[in-house]
Amino acid sequence: MAQRGKQRRAFDRAALGTEGERAVAGSSAAAFHCGAVVPSTTEIVGERASRVGVGVFSAAVFVLAFVLFIGLWSMVAGLDAVGLAAVLCAVIAAAFATLAIHIAQEWERVVVLRFGAFNRVSGPGLFFTWPVVEQNTMRVDTRVRATTFGAEETLTADLVPLNVNAVLFWHVWDAKAACLEVGNFTLAVELAAQTALREAIGRAGAAEVAIRRNQLDRELKAALEEKVAPWGVTILSVEVRDILLPKELQDIMSLEAQAEQRKKARIILTEAEQDICDMMGEMGDAYAEHADALRLRAMHLLYESVRETGGTVVVPSSFSEGFGDILGDGSKLGRS
């Protein structure tokens, strides 16, 4: 069983590594001309659309162009004239056709350069380029992206080191700016987010950072929008996920919170005692003015005690004489 568990864990690690490598390789192949290589730490590997259709289309164009060229050659020069030279010419023609006819998926925008200068942004769907003259410099994914970033042991305004983790949701709205204005827009967005997070933490105290998360999110979003707008990138939202305080500071804040709760409890108890005192004072004044009410209250208490216990109350003669002033002669239940 132990050997099987080790094999299972090794298989899981290999599968995760393969999936991560495919994700990074796919992103790098789409952006290698402008150097926009996506680091593995900036993208969350999940469900990704297949690019098999694009490859199949290019292969189909190549085969179709090759067959058509061979067919035209045989029609013009005859079937017997199809030889090595015809095959080489057909391969060259098919390669040029493949370089001229392209497709871009719905979420892709393709930056096309002509002799090294920007010409246009093509896609989605079918588009054409001049072979050799024009190049598909970069395929930009315009879907929403999620980038995780954080700041470790960043000092706050009151010199408390914090570890903060956040997630950034953004997308590219201008493929031209993303390709021409910055060499690696994905890495640039990640570094800008980390810098903005550290600056926001340094401007506030530890308690303010821990309590006002929504305000921190808004500050980060505003700072990043101003920074990345020239790169053709739009910041949708910034969400702080975890704020980790040092263990010593957690203990101190816990003691402070406990002391605050004790203070509130004592204040509430004092206010309750004051209200009871006021009520008792009013009751004393009422009983002082109405002796009969005091006797009725004493009789009621005596009745309640007998009713709840179900027993009999025996009042000693010496003790009953003390009730004489309150209950009168009728209160003498017996003598022992």
Short mmCIF file of C-alpha atoms in Angstrom, two decimals:
data_model
loop_
_atom_site.label_atom_id
_atom_site.label_comp_id
_atom_site.label_asym_id
_atom_site.label_seq_id
_atom_site.Cartn_x
_atom_site.Cartn_y
_atom_site.Cartn_z
CA MET A 1 0.00 0.00 0.00
CA ALA A 2 2.87 2.40 0.80
CA GLN A 3 4.50 1.67 -2.56
CA ARG A 4 1.20 2.29 -4.34
CA GLY A 5 0.74 5.57 -2.50
CA LYS A 6 4.22 6.74 -3.57
CA GLN A 7 3.47 5.80 -7.17
CA ARG A 8 0.18 7.68 -7.02
CA ARG A 9 1.83 10.84 -5.66
CA ALA A 10 4.55 10.65 -8.30
CA PHE A 11 1.89 10.33 -11.01
CA ASP A 12 0.00 13.38 -9.66
CA ARG A 13 3.18 15.46 -9.59
CA ALA A 14 4.03 14.45 -13.12
CA ALA A 15 0.52 15.29 -14.34
CA LEU A 16 0.56 18.69 -12.67
CA GLY A 17 4.00 19.44 -14.03
CA THR A 18 2.96 18.46 -17.55
CA GLU A 19 -0.17 20.59 -17.39
CA GLY A 20 1.78 23.59 -16.11
CA GLU A 21 4.40 23.17 -18.82
CA ARG A 22 1.71 23.01 -21.51
CA ALA A 23 0.10 26.19 -20.15
CA VAL A 24 3.36 28.12 -20.07
CA ALA A 25 4.48 26.77 -23.44
CA GLY A 26 1.16 27.73 -25.05
CA SER A 27 1.32 31.26 -23.71
CA SER A 28 4.96 31.62 -24.72
CA ALA A 29 4.37 30.38 -28.28
CA ALA A 30 1.57 32.91 -28.69
CA ALA A 31 3.79 35.82 -27.69
CA PHE A 32 7.41 34.95 -28.37
CA HIS A 33 7.98 37.58 -31.07
CA CYS A 34 7.52 40.48 -28.64
CA GLY A 35 9.14 38.70 -25.71
CA ALA A 36 5.84 38.43 -23.82
CA VAL A 37 6.65 35.17 -22.04
CA VAL A 38 4.11 34.48 -19.30
CA PRO A 39 5.76 33.36 -16.03
CA SER A 40 4.20 30.29 -14.47
CA THR A 41 3.44 32.18 -11.25
CA THR A 42 1.23 34.75 -12.91
CA GLU A 43 -1.38 32.50 -14.50
CA ILE A 44 -3.73 30.09 -12.77
CA VAL A 45 -3.69 26.84 -14.71
CA GLY A 46 -7.23 25.69 -15.39
CA GLU A 47 -9.48 25.01 -18.33
CA ARG A 48 -7.82 26.23 -21.51
CA ALA A 49 -9.15 26.32 -25.04
CA SER A 50 -7.49 24.00 -27.52
CA ARG A 51 -5.45 25.38 -30.43
CA VAL A 52 -5.67 22.13 -32.35
CA GLY A 53 -8.10 23.70 -34.82
CA VAL A 54 -5.57 26.36 -35.83
CA GLY A 55 -2.92 23.74 -36.50
CA VAL A 56 -5.34 21.52 -38.42
CA PHE A 57 -6.38 24.50 -40.56
CA SER A 58 -2.75 25.33 -41.42
CA ALA A 59 -2.08 21.69 -42.30
CA ALA A 60 -5.20 21.57 -44.46
CA VAL A 61 -4.12 24.73 -46.31
CA PHE A 62 -0.70 23.23 -46.94
CA VAL A 63 -2.10 19.94 -48.27
CA LEU A 64 -4.73 21.67 -50.42
CA ALA A 65 -2.18 24.07 -51.92
CA PHE A 66 0.20 21.19 -52.62
CA VAL A 67 -2.50 19.11 -54.35
CA LEU A 68 -3.72 22.07 -56.42
CA PHE A 69 -0.21 22.94 -57.57
CA ILE A 70 0.52 19.34 -58.57
CA GLY A 71 -2.82 19.19 -60.39
CA LEU A 72 -2.13 22.39 -62.32
CA TRP A 73 1.38 21.19 -63.18
CA SER A 74 0.05 17.90 -64.55
CA MET A 75 -2.63 19.73 -66.55
CA VAL A 76 -0.11 22.11 -68.11
CA ALA A 77 2.94 19.86 -68.60
CA GLY A 78 1.33 16.46 -68.51
CA LEU A 79 1.21 13.74 -65.93
CA ASP A 80 4.57 12.32 -67.03
CA ALA A 81 6.28 15.66 -66.31
CA VAL A 82 5.51 15.50 -62.55
CA GLY A 83 8.90 14.83 -60.96
CA LEU A 84 11.18 16.05 -58.19
CA ALA A 85 11.20 19.61 -59.49
CA ALA A 86 7.40 19.72 -59.52
CA VAL A 87 7.23 18.34 -55.97
CA LEU A 88 9.74 20.93 -54.71
CA CYS A 89 7.84 23.74 -56.38
CA ALA A 90 4.58 22.41 -54.91
CA VAL A 91 6.09 22.33 -51.40
CA ILE A 92 7.29 25.94 -51.78
CA ALA A 93 3.90 27.06 -53.08
CA ALA A 94 2.11 25.24 -50.23
CA ALA A 95 4.43 26.87 -47.68
CA PHE A 96 3.69 30.34 -49.10
CA ALA A 97 -0.04 29.59 -48.99
CA THR A 98 0.25 28.52 -45.35
CA LEU A 99 2.09 31.76 -44.56
CA ALA A 100 -0.59 33.80 -46.32
CA ILE A 101 -3.82 32.30 -44.92
CA HIS A 102 -4.50 32.29 -41.17
CA ILE A 103 -7.30 32.07 -38.67
CA ALA A 104 -7.56 33.66 -35.22
CA GLN A 105 -9.87 32.38 -32.52
CA GLU A 106 -12.70 34.50 -31.17
CA TRP A 107 -10.72 35.85 -28.21
CA GLU A 108 -7.47 36.41 -30.12
CA ARG A 109 -6.11 39.54 -31.77
CA VAL A 110 -3.09 39.23 -34.06
CA VAL A 111 -0.58 42.08 -34.43
CA VAL A 112 0.73 42.20 -38.02
CA LEU A 113 3.96 43.96 -38.95
CA ARG A 114 4.97 44.86 -42.49
CA PHE A 115 8.72 45.12 -43.02
CA GLY A 116 9.09 45.50 -39.25
CA ALA A 117 6.62 48.40 -38.91
CA PHE A 118 3.16 48.12 -37.40
CA ASN A 119 0.49 47.63 -40.05
CA ARG A 120 -2.75 46.40 -38.44
CA VAL A 121 -4.44 44.20 -35.86
CA SER A 122 -6.26 41.23 -37.43
CA GLY A 123 -8.80 38.74 -36.12
CA PRO A 124 -10.88 37.07 -35.06
CA GLY A 125 -11.65 34.66 -37.89
CA LEU A 126 -9.96 34.32 -41.28
CA PHE A 127 -7.31 36.87 -42.34
CA PHE A 128 -4.55 37.08 -44.93
CA THR A 129 -0.96 38.31 -44.94
CA TRP A 130 1.69 38.74 -47.59
CA PRO A 131 4.31 36.00 -47.18
CA VAL A 132 7.77 37.27 -46.17
CA VAL A 133 6.55 40.88 -46.37
CA GLU A 134 4.22 40.66 -43.35
CA GLN A 135 4.63 38.76 -40.11
CA ASN A 136 2.17 37.66 -37.41
CA THR A 137 4.16 39.17 -34.61
CA MET A 138 1.96 38.35 -31.63
CA ARG A 139 -1.33 36.65 -30.78
CA VAL A 140 -2.90 38.43 -27.83
CA ASP A 141 -5.50 36.72 -25.64
CA THR A 142 -8.17 39.31 -24.78
CA ARG A 143 -10.02 37.20 -22.22
CA VAL A 144 -10.05 38.06 -18.51
CA ARG A 145 -6.92 36.87 -16.72
CA ALA A 146 -6.33 36.15 -13.04
CA THR A 147 -2.90 37.00 -11.64
CA THR A 148 -1.96 36.21 -8.06
CA PHE A 149 0.60 38.41 -6.34
CA GLY A 150 1.68 39.29 -2.85
CA ALA A 151 3.97 41.25 -0.57
CA GLU A 152 6.06 39.46 2.06
CA GLU A 153 7.23 41.13 5.27
CA THR A 154 6.26 44.59 4.05
CA LEU A 155 6.49 47.28 6.75
CA THR A 156 3.38 49.30 7.52
CA ALA A 157 3.33 52.92 8.66
CA ASP A 158 3.74 51.73 12.28
CA LEU A 159 6.68 49.44 11.31
CA VAL A 160 4.79 46.14 11.52
CA PRO A 161 5.80 43.48 8.93
CA LEU A 162 2.81 42.02 7.07
CA ASN A 163 2.36 39.25 4.52
CA VAL A 164 -0.45 40.10 2.10
CA ASN A 165 -1.77 37.95 -0.78
CA ALA A 166 -4.12 39.28 -3.46
CA VAL A 167 -5.56 38.39 -6.87
CA LEU A 168 -5.79 40.72 -9.86
CA PHE A 169 -8.41 40.41 -12.62
CA TRP A 170 -7.47 42.17 -15.87
CA HIS A 171 -7.59 41.88 -19.64
CA VAL A 172 -5.95 43.36 -22.75
CA TRP A 173 -8.18 45.75 -24.68
CA ASP A 174 -5.54 47.17 -27.07
CA ALA A 175 -3.33 44.50 -28.63
CA LYS A 176 -1.25 47.12 -30.46
CA ALA A 177 -0.23 48.89 -27.24
CA ALA A 178 0.38 45.59 -25.44
CA CYS A 179 2.82 44.55 -28.17
CA LEU A 180 4.53 47.86 -28.96
CA GLU A 181 4.61 49.76 -25.66
CA VAL A 182 5.99 47.08 -23.33
CA GLY A 183 8.18 44.06 -23.92
CA ASN A 184 6.43 41.68 -21.51
CA PHE A 185 3.06 43.09 -20.54
CA THR A 186 2.11 40.14 -18.30
CA LEU A 187 5.24 40.41 -16.18
CA ALA A 188 4.93 44.21 -16.15
CA VAL A 189 1.38 44.00 -14.79
CA GLU A 190 2.47 41.58 -12.08
CA LEU A 191 5.40 43.74 -10.97
CA ALA A 192 3.24 46.89 -11.02
CA ALA A 193 0.67 45.13 -8.83
CA GLN A 194 3.32 44.08 -6.31
CA THR A 195 4.78 47.59 -6.18
CA ALA A 196 1.35 49.20 -5.72
CA LEU A 197 0.54 46.73 -2.93
CA ARG A 198 3.75 47.50 -1.05
CA GLU A 199 3.18 51.25 -1.36
CA ALA A 200 -0.42 50.95 -0.13
CA ILE A 201 0.67 48.88 2.88
CA GLY A 202 3.43 51.37 3.73
CA ARG A 203 0.97 54.27 3.87
CA ALA A 204 -1.34 52.67 6.49
CA GLY A 205 -1.05 51.10 9.91
CA ALA A 206 -1.33 47.37 10.57
CA ALA A 207 -4.79 47.62 12.11
CA GLU A 208 -6.04 49.80 9.25
CA VAL A 209 -4.76 47.35 6.64
CA ALA A 210 -6.34 44.39 8.43
CA ILE A 211 -9.72 46.07 8.93
CA ARG A 212 -10.19 48.16 5.77
CA ARG A 213 -9.74 45.58 3.04
CA ASN A 214 -12.26 47.16 0.69
CA GLN A 215 -10.46 50.50 0.88
CA LEU A 216 -7.15 48.75 0.12
CA ASP A 217 -8.74 47.06 -2.90
CA ARG A 218 -9.94 50.40 -4.26
CA GLU A 219 -6.57 52.07 -3.73
CA LEU A 220 -4.76 49.26 -5.56
CA LYS A 221 -7.22 49.33 -8.47
CA ALA A 222 -6.89 53.10 -8.91
CA ALA A 223 -3.08 52.99 -8.77
CA LEU A 224 -2.84 50.10 -11.24
CA GLU A 225 -5.32 51.60 -13.71
CA GLU A 226 -3.18 54.71 -14.02
CA LYS A 227 -0.01 52.65 -14.40
CA VAL A 228 -1.07 50.05 -16.99
CA ALA A 229 -3.45 52.12 -19.14
CA PRO A 230 -0.68 53.05 -21.66
CA TRP A 231 -0.02 49.31 -22.15
CA GLY A 232 -3.54 48.62 -23.44
CA VAL A 233 -4.51 46.79 -20.24
CA THR A 234 -7.69 47.29 -18.20
CA ILE A 235 -7.85 46.45 -14.49
CA LEU A 236 -11.23 44.92 -13.63
CA SER A 237 -10.77 44.37 -9.90
CA VAL A 238 -8.22 43.75 -7.19
CA GLU A 239 -9.16 41.51 -4.27
CA VAL A 240 -7.03 41.02 -1.15
CA ARG A 241 -7.27 37.37 -0.07
CA ASP A 242 -5.09 36.98 3.05
CA ILE A 243 -3.46 39.34 5.52
CA LEU A 244 -1.05 37.54 7.85
CA LEU A 245 0.10 39.33 11.00
CA PRO A 246 3.14 38.28 13.08
CA LYS A 247 2.30 35.82 15.86
CA GLU A 248 3.45 38.24 18.56
CA LEU A 249 1.22 40.99 17.18
CA GLN A 250 -1.73 38.59 16.99
CA ASP A 251 -1.31 37.78 20.70
CA ILE A 252 -1.09 41.47 21.61
CA MET A 253 -4.18 42.33 19.54
CA SER A 254 -6.03 39.41 21.12
CA LEU A 255 -5.21 40.69 24.62
CA GLU A 256 -6.28 44.18 23.58
CA ALA A 257 -9.57 42.85 22.26
CA GLN A 258 -10.16 40.85 25.45
CA ALA A 259 -9.47 43.90 27.60
CA GLU A 260 -11.87 45.95 25.48
CA GLN A 261 -14.59 43.33 25.92
CA ARG A 262 -14.04 43.24 29.71
CA LYS A 263 -14.29 47.02 29.78
CA LYS A 264 -17.59 46.93 27.91
CA ALA A 265 -18.92 44.17 30.19
CA ARG A 266 -18.08 46.15 33.32
CA ILE A 267 -19.65 49.29 31.93
CA ILE A 268 -22.84 47.38 31.10
CA LEU A 269 -22.88 45.79 34.60
CA THR A 270 -22.39 49.20 36.26
CA GLU A 271 -25.22 50.70 34.22
CA ALA A 272 -27.48 47.77 35.15
CA GLU A 273 -26.66 48.20 38.89
CA GLN A 274 -27.37 51.90 38.63
CA ASP A 275 -30.76 51.20 37.04
CA ILE A 276 -31.54 48.63 39.76
CA CYS A 277 -30.53 51.10 42.45
CA ASP A 278 -32.81 53.77 41.02
CA MET A 279 -35.67 51.28 40.82
CA MET A 280 -35.10 50.10 44.40
CA GLY A 281 -35.04 53.70 45.61
CA GLU A 282 -38.36 54.39 43.94
CA MET A 283 -39.80 51.18 45.42
CA GLY A 284 -38.55 52.13 48.90
CA ASP A 285 -40.18 55.53 48.65
CA ALA A 286 -43.45 53.91 47.52
CA TYR A 287 -43.40 51.37 50.38
CA ALA A 288 -42.56 54.11 52.90
CA GLU A 289 -45.68 56.00 51.89
CA HIS A 290 -47.91 52.90 51.72
CA ALA A 291 -47.46 50.53 54.69
CA ASP A 292 -50.26 48.27 53.48
CA ALA A 293 -48.41 47.73 50.18
CA LEU A 294 -45.34 46.58 52.11
CA ARG A 295 -47.45 44.08 54.10
CA LEU A 296 -49.02 42.75 50.90
CA ARG A 297 -45.56 42.38 49.35
CA ALA A 298 -44.30 40.42 52.36
CA MET A 299 -47.36 38.16 52.29
CA HIS A 300 -46.86 37.59 48.58
CA LEU A 301 -43.22 36.57 49.08
CA LEU A 302 -44.25 34.20 51.88
CA TYR A 303 -46.94 32.67 49.69
CA GLU A 304 -44.57 32.20 46.77
CA SER A 305 -42.03 30.40 48.95
CA VAL A 306 -44.67 28.02 50.30
CA ARG A 307 -46.21 27.41 46.87
CA GLU A 308 -42.96 26.60 45.13
CA THR A 309 -41.62 24.24 47.84
CA GLY A 310 -44.96 22.68 48.74
CA GLY A 311 -44.04 22.73 52.47
CA THR A 312 -45.19 24.49 55.59
CA VAL A 313 -43.62 27.58 57.07
CA VAL A 314 -43.18 27.55 60.84
CA VAL A 315 -42.33 30.95 62.27
CA PRO A 316 -40.75 30.92 65.81
CA SER A 317 -42.47 33.11 68.37
CA SER A 318 -39.46 35.30 68.94
CA PHE A 319 -38.97 35.65 65.17
CA SER A 320 -42.68 36.25 64.51
CA GLU A 321 -42.70 39.13 66.93
CA GLY A 322 -40.29 40.84 64.60
CA PHE A 323 -42.88 40.58 61.80
CA GLY A 324 -45.50 42.17 64.02
CA ASP A 325 -44.72 45.65 62.92
CA ILE A 326 -45.00 44.64 59.25
CA LEU A 327 -47.72 41.99 59.13
CA GLY A 328 -49.73 42.89 62.19
CA ASP A 329 -51.41 40.45 64.60
CA GLY A 330 -52.75 38.33 61.74
CA SER A 331 -49.24 37.22 60.79
CA LYS A 332 -48.68 35.08 63.87
CA LEU A 333 -49.09 31.56 62.48
CA GLY A 334 -48.05 29.73 65.59
CA ARG A 335 -45.58 29.61 68.41
CA SER A 336 -43.07 26.95 69.32
#
